[in-house]
GROMACS .gro file of C-alpha atoms in nm:
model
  167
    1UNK     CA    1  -4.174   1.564  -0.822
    2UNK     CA    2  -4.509   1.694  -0.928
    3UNK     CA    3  -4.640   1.579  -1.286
    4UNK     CA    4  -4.844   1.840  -1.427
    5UNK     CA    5  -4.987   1.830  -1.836
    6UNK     CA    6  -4.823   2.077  -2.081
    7UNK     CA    7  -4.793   2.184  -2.456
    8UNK     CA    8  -4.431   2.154  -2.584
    9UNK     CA    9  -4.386   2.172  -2.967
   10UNK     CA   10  -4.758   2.157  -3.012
   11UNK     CA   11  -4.791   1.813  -2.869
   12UNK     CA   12  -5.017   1.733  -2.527
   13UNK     CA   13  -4.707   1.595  -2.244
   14UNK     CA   14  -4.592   1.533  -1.893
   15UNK     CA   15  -4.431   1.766  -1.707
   16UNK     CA   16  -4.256   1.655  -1.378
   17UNK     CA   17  -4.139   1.947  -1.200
   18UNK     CA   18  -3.896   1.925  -0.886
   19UNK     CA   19  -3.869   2.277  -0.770
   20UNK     CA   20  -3.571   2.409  -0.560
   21UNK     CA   21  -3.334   2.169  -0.653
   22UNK     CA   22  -2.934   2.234  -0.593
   23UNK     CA   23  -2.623   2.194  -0.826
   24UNK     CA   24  -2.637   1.827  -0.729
   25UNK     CA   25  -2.957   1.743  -0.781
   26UNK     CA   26  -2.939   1.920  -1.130
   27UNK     CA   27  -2.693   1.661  -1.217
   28UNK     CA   28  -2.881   1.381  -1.131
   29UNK     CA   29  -3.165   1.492  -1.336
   30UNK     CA   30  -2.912   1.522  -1.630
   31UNK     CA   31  -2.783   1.180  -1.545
   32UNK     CA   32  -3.182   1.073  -1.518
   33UNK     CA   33  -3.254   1.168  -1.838
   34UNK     CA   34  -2.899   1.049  -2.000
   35UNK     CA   35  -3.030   0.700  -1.844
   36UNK     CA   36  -3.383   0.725  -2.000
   37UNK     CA   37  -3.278   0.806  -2.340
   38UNK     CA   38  -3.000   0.528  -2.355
   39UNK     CA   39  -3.239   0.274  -2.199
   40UNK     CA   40  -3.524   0.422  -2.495
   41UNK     CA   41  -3.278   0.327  -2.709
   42UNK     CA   42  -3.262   0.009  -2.666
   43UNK     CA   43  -3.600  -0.090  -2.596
   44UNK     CA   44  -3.800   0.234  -2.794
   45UNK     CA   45  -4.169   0.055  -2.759
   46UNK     CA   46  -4.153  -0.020  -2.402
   47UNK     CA   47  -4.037   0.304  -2.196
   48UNK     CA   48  -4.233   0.645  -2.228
   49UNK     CA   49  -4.059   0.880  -2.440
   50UNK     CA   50  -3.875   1.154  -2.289
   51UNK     CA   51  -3.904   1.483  -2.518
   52UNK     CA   52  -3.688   1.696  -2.323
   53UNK     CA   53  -3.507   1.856  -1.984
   54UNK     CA   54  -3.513   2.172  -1.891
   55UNK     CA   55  -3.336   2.319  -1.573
   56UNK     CA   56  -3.466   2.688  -1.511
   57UNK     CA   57  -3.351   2.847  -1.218
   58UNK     CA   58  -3.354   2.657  -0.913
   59UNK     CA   59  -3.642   2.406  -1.090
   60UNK     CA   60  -3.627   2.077  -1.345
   61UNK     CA   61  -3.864   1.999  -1.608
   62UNK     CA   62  -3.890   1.660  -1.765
   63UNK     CA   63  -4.090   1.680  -2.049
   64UNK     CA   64  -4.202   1.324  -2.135
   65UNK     CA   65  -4.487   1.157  -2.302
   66UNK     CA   66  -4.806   1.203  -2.198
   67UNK     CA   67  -5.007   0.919  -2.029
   68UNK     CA   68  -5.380   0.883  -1.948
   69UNK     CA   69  -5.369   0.691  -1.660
   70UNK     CA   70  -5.145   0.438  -1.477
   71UNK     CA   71  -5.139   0.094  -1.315
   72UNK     CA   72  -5.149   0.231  -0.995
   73UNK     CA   73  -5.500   0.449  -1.086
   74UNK     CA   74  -5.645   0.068  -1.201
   75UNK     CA   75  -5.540  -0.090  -0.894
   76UNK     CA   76  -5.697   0.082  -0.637
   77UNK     CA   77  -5.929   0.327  -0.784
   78UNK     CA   78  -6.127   0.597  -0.624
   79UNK     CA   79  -6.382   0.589  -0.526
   80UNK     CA   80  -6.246   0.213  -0.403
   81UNK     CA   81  -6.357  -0.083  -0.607
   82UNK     CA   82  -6.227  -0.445  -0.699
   83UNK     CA   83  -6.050  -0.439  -0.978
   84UNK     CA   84  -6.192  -0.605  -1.289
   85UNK     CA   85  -5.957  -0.884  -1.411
   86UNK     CA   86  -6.047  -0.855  -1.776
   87UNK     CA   87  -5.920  -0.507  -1.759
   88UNK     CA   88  -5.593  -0.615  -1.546
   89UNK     CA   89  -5.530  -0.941  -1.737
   90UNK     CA   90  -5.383  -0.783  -2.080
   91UNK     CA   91  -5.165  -0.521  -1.898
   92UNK     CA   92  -5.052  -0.720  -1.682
   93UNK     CA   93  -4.929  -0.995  -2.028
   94UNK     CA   94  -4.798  -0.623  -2.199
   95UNK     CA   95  -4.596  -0.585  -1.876
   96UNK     CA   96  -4.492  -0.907  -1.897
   97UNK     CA   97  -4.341  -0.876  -2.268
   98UNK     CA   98  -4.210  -0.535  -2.219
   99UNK     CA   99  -4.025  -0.672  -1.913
  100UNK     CA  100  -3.898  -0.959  -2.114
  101UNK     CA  101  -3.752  -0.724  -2.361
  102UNK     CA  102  -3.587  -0.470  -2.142
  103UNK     CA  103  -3.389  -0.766  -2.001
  104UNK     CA  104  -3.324  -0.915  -2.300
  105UNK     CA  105  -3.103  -0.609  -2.351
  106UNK     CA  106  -2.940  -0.635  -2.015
  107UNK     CA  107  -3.169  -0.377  -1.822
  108UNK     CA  108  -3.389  -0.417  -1.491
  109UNK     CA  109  -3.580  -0.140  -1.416
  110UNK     CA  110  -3.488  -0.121  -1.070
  111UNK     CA  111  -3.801   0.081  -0.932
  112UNK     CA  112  -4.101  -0.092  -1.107
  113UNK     CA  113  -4.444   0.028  -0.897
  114UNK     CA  114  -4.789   0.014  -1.031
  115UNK     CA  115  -4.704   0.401  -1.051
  116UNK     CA  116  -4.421   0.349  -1.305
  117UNK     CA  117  -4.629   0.146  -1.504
  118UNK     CA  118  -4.784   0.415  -1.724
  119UNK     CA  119  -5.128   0.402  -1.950
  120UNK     CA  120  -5.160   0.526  -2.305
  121UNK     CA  121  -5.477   0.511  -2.488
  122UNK     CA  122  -5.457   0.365  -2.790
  123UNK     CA  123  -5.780   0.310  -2.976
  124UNK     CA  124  -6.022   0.080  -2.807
  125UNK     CA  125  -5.774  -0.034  -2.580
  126UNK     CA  126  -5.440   0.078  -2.378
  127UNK     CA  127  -5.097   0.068  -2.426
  128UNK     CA  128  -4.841  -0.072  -2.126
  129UNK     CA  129  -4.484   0.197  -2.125
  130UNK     CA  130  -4.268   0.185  -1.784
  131UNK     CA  131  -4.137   0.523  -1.679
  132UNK     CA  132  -3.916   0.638  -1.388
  133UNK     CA  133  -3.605   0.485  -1.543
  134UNK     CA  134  -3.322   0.673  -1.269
  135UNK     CA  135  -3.201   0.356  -1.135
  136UNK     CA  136  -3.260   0.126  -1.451
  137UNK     CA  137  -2.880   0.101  -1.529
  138UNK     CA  138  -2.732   0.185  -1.168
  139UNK     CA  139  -2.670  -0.004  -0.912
  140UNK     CA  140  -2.908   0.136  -0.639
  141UNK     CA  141  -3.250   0.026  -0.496
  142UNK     CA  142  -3.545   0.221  -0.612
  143UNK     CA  143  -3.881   0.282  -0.392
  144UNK     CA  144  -3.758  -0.004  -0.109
  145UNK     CA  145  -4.119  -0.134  -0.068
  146UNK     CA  146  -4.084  -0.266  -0.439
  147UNK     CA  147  -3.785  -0.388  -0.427
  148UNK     CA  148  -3.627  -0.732  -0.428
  149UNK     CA  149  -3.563  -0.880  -0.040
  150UNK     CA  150  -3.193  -0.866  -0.107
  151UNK     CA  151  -3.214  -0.479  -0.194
  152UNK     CA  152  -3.419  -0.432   0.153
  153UNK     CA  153  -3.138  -0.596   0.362
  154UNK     CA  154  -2.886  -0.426   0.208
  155UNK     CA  155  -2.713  -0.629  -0.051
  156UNK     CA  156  -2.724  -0.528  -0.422
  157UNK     CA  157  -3.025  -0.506  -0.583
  158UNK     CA  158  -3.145  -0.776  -0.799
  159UNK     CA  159  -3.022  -0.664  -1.153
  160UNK     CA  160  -2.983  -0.812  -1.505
  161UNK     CA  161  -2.605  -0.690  -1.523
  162UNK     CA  162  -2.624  -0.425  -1.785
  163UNK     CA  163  -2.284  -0.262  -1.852
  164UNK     CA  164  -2.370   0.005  -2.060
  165UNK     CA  165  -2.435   0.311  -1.815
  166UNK     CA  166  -2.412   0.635  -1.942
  167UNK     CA  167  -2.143   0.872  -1.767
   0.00000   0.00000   0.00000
């Protein structure tokens, strides 16, 4: 869906909107979110905070934290440029680490894109937090160009066998 910036309880956030959605689809935005917030739970530093859900009419909100830029934005910047390794090199170690301790709990993301991999200032520098967490406990394959080869021909994604998926 479209991510638009919002006010909710006074604080700057995310808002991804995806309008027109049906009784299904409502339910796998509840199940989205039920899948965030157990997988913040276990690893609180490393995933970008979800504040809320709201379904209005035929539309969802997710309310999440708000990031200033992404992985994606650094990679391939625009107007285009090559991008500076001493920029790259620390996000790409915080990655790294917060990868290491999602699946120290028993949780692959299962749809990690430079898109998912979200900025947050924090003073002179930025702060690594993965978001778009649907698939992070399930057993499906995420965007299929990021996925593992077994994922793209079919067989079960590559996972770190976490057990503990939310109803």
């Amino acid at each position: 869906g479209k991510v638009v910036r919002g006010v909710y309880l006074g604080a700057q956030v995310a808002v991804r909107m995806a309008p027109a959605i049906a009784d299904a689809q409502k339910e796998h935005a509840r199940r989205e979110a039920r899948v965030h917030a157990a997988v913040f739970q276990l690893c609180p530093m490393h995933v970008v905070w979800l504040r809320g859900l709201l379904l209005r009419g035929g539309t969802s909100h997710m309310v999440m934290e708000l990031a200033q830029s992404n992985l994606g934005a650094l990679l391939h910047p625009s107007p285009p440029q090559e991008p500076r390794l001493e920029e790259l090199l620390p996000l790409l170690s915080q990655l790294a680490s917060e990868l290491r301790a999602m699946h120290s709990q028993g949780v692959g993301h299962g749809n990690l894109k430079p898109g998912n991999v979200l900025l947050l200032k924090e003073g002179a520098g930025w702060r690594v937090k993965l978001a778009d967490l649907a698939v992070a406990l399930s057993r499906t394959v995420g965007t299929v160009a990021y996925s593992c080869g077994g994922a793209r021909r079919g067989l079960r994604r590559c996972r770190m066998g976490a057990t503990n998926v939310p109803p």
